[in-house]
PDB file of C-alpha atoms and ligand atoms in Angstrom:
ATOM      1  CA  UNK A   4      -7.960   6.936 -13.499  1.00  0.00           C
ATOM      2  CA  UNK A   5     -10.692   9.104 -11.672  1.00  0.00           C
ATOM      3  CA  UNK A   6     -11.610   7.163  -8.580  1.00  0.00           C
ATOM      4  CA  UNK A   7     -13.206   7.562  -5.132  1.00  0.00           C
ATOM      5  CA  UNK A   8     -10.031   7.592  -3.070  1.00  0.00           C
ATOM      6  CA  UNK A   9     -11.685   5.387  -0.368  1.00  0.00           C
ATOM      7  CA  UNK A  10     -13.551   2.778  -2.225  1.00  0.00           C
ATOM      8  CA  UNK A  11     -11.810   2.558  -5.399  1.00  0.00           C
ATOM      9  CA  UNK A  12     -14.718   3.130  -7.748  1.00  0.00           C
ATOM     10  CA  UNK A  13     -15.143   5.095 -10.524  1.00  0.00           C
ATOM     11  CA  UNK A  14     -16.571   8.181 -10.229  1.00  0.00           C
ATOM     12  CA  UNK A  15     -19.018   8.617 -12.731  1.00  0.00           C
ATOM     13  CA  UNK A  16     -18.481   4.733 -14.494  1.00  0.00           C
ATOM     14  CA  UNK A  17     -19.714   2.646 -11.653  1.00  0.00           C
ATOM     15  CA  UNK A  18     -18.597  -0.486 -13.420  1.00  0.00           C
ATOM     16  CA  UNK A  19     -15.154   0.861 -13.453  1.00  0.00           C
ATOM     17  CA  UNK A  20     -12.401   0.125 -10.620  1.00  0.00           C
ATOM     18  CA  UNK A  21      -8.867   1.336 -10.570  1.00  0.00           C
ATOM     19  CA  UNK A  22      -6.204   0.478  -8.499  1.00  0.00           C
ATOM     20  CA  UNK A  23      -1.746   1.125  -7.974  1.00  0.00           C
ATOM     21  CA  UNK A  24      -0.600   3.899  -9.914  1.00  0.00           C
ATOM     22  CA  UNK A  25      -2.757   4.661 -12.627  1.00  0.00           C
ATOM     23  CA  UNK A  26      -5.677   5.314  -9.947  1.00  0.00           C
ATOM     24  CA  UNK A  27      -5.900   9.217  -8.970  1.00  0.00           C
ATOM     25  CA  UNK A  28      -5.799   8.658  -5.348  1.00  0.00           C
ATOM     26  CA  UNK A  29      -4.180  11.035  -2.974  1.00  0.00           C
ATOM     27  CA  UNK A  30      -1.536   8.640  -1.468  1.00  0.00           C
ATOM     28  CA  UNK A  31       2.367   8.290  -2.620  1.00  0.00           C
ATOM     29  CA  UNK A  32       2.390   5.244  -5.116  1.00  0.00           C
ATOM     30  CA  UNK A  33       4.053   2.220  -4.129  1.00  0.00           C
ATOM     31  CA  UNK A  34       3.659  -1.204  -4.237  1.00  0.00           C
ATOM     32  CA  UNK A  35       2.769  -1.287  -0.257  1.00  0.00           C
ATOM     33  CA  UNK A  36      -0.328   1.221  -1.291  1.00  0.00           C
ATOM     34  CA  UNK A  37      -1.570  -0.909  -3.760  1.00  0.00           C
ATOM     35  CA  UNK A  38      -1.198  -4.070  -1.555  1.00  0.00           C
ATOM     36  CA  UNK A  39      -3.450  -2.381   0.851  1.00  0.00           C
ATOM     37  CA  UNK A  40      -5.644  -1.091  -1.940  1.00  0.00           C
ATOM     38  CA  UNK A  41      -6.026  -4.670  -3.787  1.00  0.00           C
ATOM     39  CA  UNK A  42      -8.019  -6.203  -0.408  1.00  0.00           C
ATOM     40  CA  UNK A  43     -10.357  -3.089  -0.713  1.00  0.00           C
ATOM     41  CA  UNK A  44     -11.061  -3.294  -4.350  1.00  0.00           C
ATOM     42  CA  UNK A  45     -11.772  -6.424  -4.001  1.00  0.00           C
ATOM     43  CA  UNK A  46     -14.145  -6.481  -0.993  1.00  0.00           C
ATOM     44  CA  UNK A  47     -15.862  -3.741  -2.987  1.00  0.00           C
ATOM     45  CA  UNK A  48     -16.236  -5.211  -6.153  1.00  0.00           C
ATOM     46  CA  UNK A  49     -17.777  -8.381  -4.242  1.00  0.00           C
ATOM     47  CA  UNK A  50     -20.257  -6.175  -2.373  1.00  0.00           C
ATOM     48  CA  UNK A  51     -21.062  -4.111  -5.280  1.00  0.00           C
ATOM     49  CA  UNK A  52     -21.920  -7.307  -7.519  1.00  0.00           C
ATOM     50  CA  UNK A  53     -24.124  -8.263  -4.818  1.00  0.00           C
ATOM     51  CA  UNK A  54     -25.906  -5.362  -4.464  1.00  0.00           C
ATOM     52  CA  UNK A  55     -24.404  -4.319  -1.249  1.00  0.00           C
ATOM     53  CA  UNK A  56     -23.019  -1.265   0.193  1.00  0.00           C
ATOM     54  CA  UNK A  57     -19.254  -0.762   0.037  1.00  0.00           C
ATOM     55  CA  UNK A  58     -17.727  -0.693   3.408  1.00  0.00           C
ATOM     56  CA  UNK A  59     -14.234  -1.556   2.498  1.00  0.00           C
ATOM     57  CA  UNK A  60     -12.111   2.220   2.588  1.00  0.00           C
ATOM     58  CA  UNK A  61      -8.746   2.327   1.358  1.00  0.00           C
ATOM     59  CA  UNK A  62      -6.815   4.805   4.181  1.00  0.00           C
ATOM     60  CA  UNK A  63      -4.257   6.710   2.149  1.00  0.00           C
ATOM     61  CA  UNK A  64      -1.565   4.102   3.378  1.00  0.00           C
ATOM     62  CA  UNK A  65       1.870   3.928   1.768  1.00  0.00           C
ATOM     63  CA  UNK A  66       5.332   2.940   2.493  1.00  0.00           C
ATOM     64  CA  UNK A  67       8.932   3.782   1.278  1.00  0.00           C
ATOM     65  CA  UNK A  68      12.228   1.904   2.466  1.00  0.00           C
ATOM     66  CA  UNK A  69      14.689   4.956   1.754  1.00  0.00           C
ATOM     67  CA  UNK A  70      18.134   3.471   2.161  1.00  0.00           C
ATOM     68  CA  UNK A  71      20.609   6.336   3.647  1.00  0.00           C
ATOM     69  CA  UNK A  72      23.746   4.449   4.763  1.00  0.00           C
ATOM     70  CA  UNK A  73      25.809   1.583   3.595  1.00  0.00           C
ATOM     71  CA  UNK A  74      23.502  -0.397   5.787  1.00  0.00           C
ATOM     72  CA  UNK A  75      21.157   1.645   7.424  1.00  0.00           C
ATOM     73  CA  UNK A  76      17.278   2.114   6.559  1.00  0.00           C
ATOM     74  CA  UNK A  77      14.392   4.581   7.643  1.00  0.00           C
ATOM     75  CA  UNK A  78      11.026   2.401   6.876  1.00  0.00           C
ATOM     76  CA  UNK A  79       8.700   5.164   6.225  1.00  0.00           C
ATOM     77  CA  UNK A  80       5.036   4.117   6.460  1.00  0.00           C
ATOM     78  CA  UNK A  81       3.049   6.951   6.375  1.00  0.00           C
ATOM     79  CA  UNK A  82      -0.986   8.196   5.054  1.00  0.00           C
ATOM     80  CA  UNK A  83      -1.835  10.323   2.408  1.00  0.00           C
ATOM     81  CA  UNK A  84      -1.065  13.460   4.404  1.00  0.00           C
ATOM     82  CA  UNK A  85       1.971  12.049   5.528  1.00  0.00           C
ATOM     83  CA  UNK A  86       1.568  11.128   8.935  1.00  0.00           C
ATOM     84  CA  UNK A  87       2.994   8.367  10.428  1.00  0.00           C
ATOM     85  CA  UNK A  88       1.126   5.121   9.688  1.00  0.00           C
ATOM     86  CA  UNK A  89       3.334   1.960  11.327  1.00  0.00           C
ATOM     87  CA  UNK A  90       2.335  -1.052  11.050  1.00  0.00           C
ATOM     88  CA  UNK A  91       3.104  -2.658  14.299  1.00  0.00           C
ATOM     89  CA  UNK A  92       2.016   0.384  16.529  1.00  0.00           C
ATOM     90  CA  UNK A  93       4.299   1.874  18.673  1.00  0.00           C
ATOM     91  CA  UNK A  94       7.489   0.939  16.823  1.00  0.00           C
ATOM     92  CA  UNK A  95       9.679   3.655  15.447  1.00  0.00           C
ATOM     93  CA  UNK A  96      10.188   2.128  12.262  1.00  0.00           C
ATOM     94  CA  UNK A  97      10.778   5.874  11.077  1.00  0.00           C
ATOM     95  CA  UNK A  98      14.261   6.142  12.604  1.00  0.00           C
ATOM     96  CA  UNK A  99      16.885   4.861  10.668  1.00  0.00           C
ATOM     97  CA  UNK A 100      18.196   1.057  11.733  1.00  0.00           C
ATOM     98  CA  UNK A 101      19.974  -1.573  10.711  1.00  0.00           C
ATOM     99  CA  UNK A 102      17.453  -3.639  11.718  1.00  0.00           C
ATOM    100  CA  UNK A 103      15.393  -2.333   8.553  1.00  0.00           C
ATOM    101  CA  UNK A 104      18.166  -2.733   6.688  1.00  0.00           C
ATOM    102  CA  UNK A 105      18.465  -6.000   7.243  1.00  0.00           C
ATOM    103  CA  UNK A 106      14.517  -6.839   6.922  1.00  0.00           C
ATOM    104  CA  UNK A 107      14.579  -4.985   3.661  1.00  0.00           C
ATOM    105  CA  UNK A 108      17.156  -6.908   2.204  1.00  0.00           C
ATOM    106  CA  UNK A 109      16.390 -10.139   3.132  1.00  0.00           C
ATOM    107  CA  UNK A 110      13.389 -10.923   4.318  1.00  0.00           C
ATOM    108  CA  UNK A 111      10.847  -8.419   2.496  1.00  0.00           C
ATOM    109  CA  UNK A 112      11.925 -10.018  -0.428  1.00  0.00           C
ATOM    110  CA  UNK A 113      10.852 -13.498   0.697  1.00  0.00           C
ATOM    111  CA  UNK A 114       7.563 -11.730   1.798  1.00  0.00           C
ATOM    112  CA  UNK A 115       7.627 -10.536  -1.495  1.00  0.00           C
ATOM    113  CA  UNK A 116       7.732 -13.924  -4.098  1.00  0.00           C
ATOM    114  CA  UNK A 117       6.132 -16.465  -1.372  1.00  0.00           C
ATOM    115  CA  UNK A 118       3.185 -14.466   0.171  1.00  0.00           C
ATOM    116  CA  UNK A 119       2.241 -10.843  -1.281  1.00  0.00           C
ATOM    117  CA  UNK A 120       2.456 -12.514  -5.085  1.00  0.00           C
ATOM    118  CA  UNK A 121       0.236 -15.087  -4.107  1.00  0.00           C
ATOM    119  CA  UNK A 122      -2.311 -13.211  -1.833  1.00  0.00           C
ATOM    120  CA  UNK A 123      -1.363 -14.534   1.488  1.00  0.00           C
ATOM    121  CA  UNK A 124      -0.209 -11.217   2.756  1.00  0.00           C
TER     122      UNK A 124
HETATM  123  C1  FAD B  16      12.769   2.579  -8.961  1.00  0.00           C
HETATM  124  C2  FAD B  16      11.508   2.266  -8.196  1.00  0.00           C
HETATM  125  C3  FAD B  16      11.615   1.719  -6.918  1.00  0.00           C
HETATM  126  C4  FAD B  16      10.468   1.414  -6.198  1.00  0.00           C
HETATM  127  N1  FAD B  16      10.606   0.869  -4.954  1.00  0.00           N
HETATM  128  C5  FAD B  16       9.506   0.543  -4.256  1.00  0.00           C
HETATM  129  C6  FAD B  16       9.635  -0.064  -2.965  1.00  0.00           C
HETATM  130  O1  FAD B  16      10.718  -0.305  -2.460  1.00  0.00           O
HETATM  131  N2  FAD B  16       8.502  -0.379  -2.297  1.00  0.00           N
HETATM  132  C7  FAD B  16       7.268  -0.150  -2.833  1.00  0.00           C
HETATM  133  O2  FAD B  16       6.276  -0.483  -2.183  1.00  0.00           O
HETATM  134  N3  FAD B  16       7.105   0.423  -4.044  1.00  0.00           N
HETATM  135  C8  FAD B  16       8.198   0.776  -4.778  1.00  0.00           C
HETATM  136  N4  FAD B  16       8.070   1.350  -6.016  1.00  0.00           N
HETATM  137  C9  FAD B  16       6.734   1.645  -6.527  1.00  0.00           C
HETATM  138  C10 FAD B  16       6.075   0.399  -7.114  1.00  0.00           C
HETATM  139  O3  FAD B  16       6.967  -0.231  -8.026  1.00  0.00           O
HETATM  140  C11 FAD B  16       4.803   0.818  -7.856  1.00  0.00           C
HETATM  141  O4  FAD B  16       4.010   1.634  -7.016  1.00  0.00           O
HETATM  142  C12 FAD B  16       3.999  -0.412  -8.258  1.00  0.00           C
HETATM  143  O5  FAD B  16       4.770  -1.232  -9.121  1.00  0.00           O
HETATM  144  C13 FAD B  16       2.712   0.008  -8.977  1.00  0.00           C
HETATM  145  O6  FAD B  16       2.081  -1.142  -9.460  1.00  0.00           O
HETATM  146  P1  FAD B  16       1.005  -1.038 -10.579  1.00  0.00           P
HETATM  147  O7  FAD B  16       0.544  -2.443 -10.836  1.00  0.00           O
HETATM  148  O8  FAD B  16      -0.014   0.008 -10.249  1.00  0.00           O
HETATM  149  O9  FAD B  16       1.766  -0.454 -11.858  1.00  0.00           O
HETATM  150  P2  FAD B  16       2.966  -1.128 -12.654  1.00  0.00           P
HETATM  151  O10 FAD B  16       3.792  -2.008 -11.759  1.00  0.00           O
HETATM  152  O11 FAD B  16       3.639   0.016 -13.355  1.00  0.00           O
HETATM  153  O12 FAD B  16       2.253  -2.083 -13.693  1.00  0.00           O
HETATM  154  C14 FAD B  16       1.614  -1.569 -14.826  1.00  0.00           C
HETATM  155  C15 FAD B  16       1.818  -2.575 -15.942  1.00  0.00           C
HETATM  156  O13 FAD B  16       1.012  -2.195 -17.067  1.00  0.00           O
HETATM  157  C16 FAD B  16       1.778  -2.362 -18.224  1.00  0.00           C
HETATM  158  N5  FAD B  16       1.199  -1.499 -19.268  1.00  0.00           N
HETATM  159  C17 FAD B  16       1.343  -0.160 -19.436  1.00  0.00           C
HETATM  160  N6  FAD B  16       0.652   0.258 -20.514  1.00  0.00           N
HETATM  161  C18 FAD B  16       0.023  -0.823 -21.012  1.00  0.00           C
HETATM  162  C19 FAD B  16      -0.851  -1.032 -22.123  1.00  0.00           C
HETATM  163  N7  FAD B  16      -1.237  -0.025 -22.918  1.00  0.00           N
HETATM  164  N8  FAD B  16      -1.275  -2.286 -22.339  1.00  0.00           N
HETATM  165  C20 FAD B  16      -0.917  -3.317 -21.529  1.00  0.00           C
HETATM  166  N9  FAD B  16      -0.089  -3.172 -20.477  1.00  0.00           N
HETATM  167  C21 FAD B  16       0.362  -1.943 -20.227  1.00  0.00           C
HETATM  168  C22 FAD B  16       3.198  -2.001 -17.823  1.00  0.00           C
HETATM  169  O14 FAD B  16       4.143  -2.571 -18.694  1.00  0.00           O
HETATM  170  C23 FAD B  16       3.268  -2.614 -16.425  1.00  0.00           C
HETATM  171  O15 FAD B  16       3.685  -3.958 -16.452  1.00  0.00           O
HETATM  172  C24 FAD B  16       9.190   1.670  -6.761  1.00  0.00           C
HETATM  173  C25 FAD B  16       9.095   2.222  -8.037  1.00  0.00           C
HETATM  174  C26 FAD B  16      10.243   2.524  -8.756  1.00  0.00           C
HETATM  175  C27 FAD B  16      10.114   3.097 -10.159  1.00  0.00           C
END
């Protein structure tokens, strides 16, 4: 789907939003992207019903948990030219770790079912 990369709109359909992977943004596809994309849409489609301007700009963000060890992860969060995007700044979530591991495993799923599914995260 042809949309502005930042704001989620159509191009040339104003009335029509995409969003995940069907949406030709520039980002990797995951469901961490669309997460972040789903608050922008959103915010957009209220301000654009109202007659507003839309200030809410998706930023390219995505996210990949590649598993390379028995119990290791690197938690790549990166933008849409594949810089490093972390969420909590300053922590090298890139490296591997079996911290990540261990939050991938069993607590991102948890994040998963009880707050992402129903929009608290
Ligand atoms: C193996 C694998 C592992 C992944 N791991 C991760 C991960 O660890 N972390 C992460 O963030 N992302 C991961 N992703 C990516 C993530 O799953 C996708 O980016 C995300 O699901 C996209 O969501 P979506 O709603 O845009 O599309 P989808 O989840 O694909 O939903 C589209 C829906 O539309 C339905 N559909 C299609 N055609 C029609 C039609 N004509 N009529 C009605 N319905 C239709 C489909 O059946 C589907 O249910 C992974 C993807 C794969 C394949």
């Amino acid at each position: 789907m042809e949309v502005d990369r930042q704001t989620l709109r159509h191009i040339r359909f104003p009335n029509v939003w995409s969003l995940g992977d069907a949406a030709a943004t520039t980002n990797s596809k995951s469901g961490g992207a669309l997460r972040k994309q789903t608050k922008v849409l959103a915010k957009n489609l209220v301000a654009a019903r109202k007659g507003k301007p839309l200030r809410a700009k998706y930023n390219g963000y995505s996210v990949c948990p590649f598993t390379v060890s028995r119990d290791t992860v690197v938690f790549a969060e990166f933008d849409d030219r594949y810089w490093p995007m972390p969420t909590i700044p300053r922590v090298p979530t890139w490296n591997e770790s079996k911290l990540s591991w261990v939050v991938d495993r069993d607590i991102f799923p948890q994040v998963y079912w009880n707050l992402i599914l129903k929009g608290r995260a």
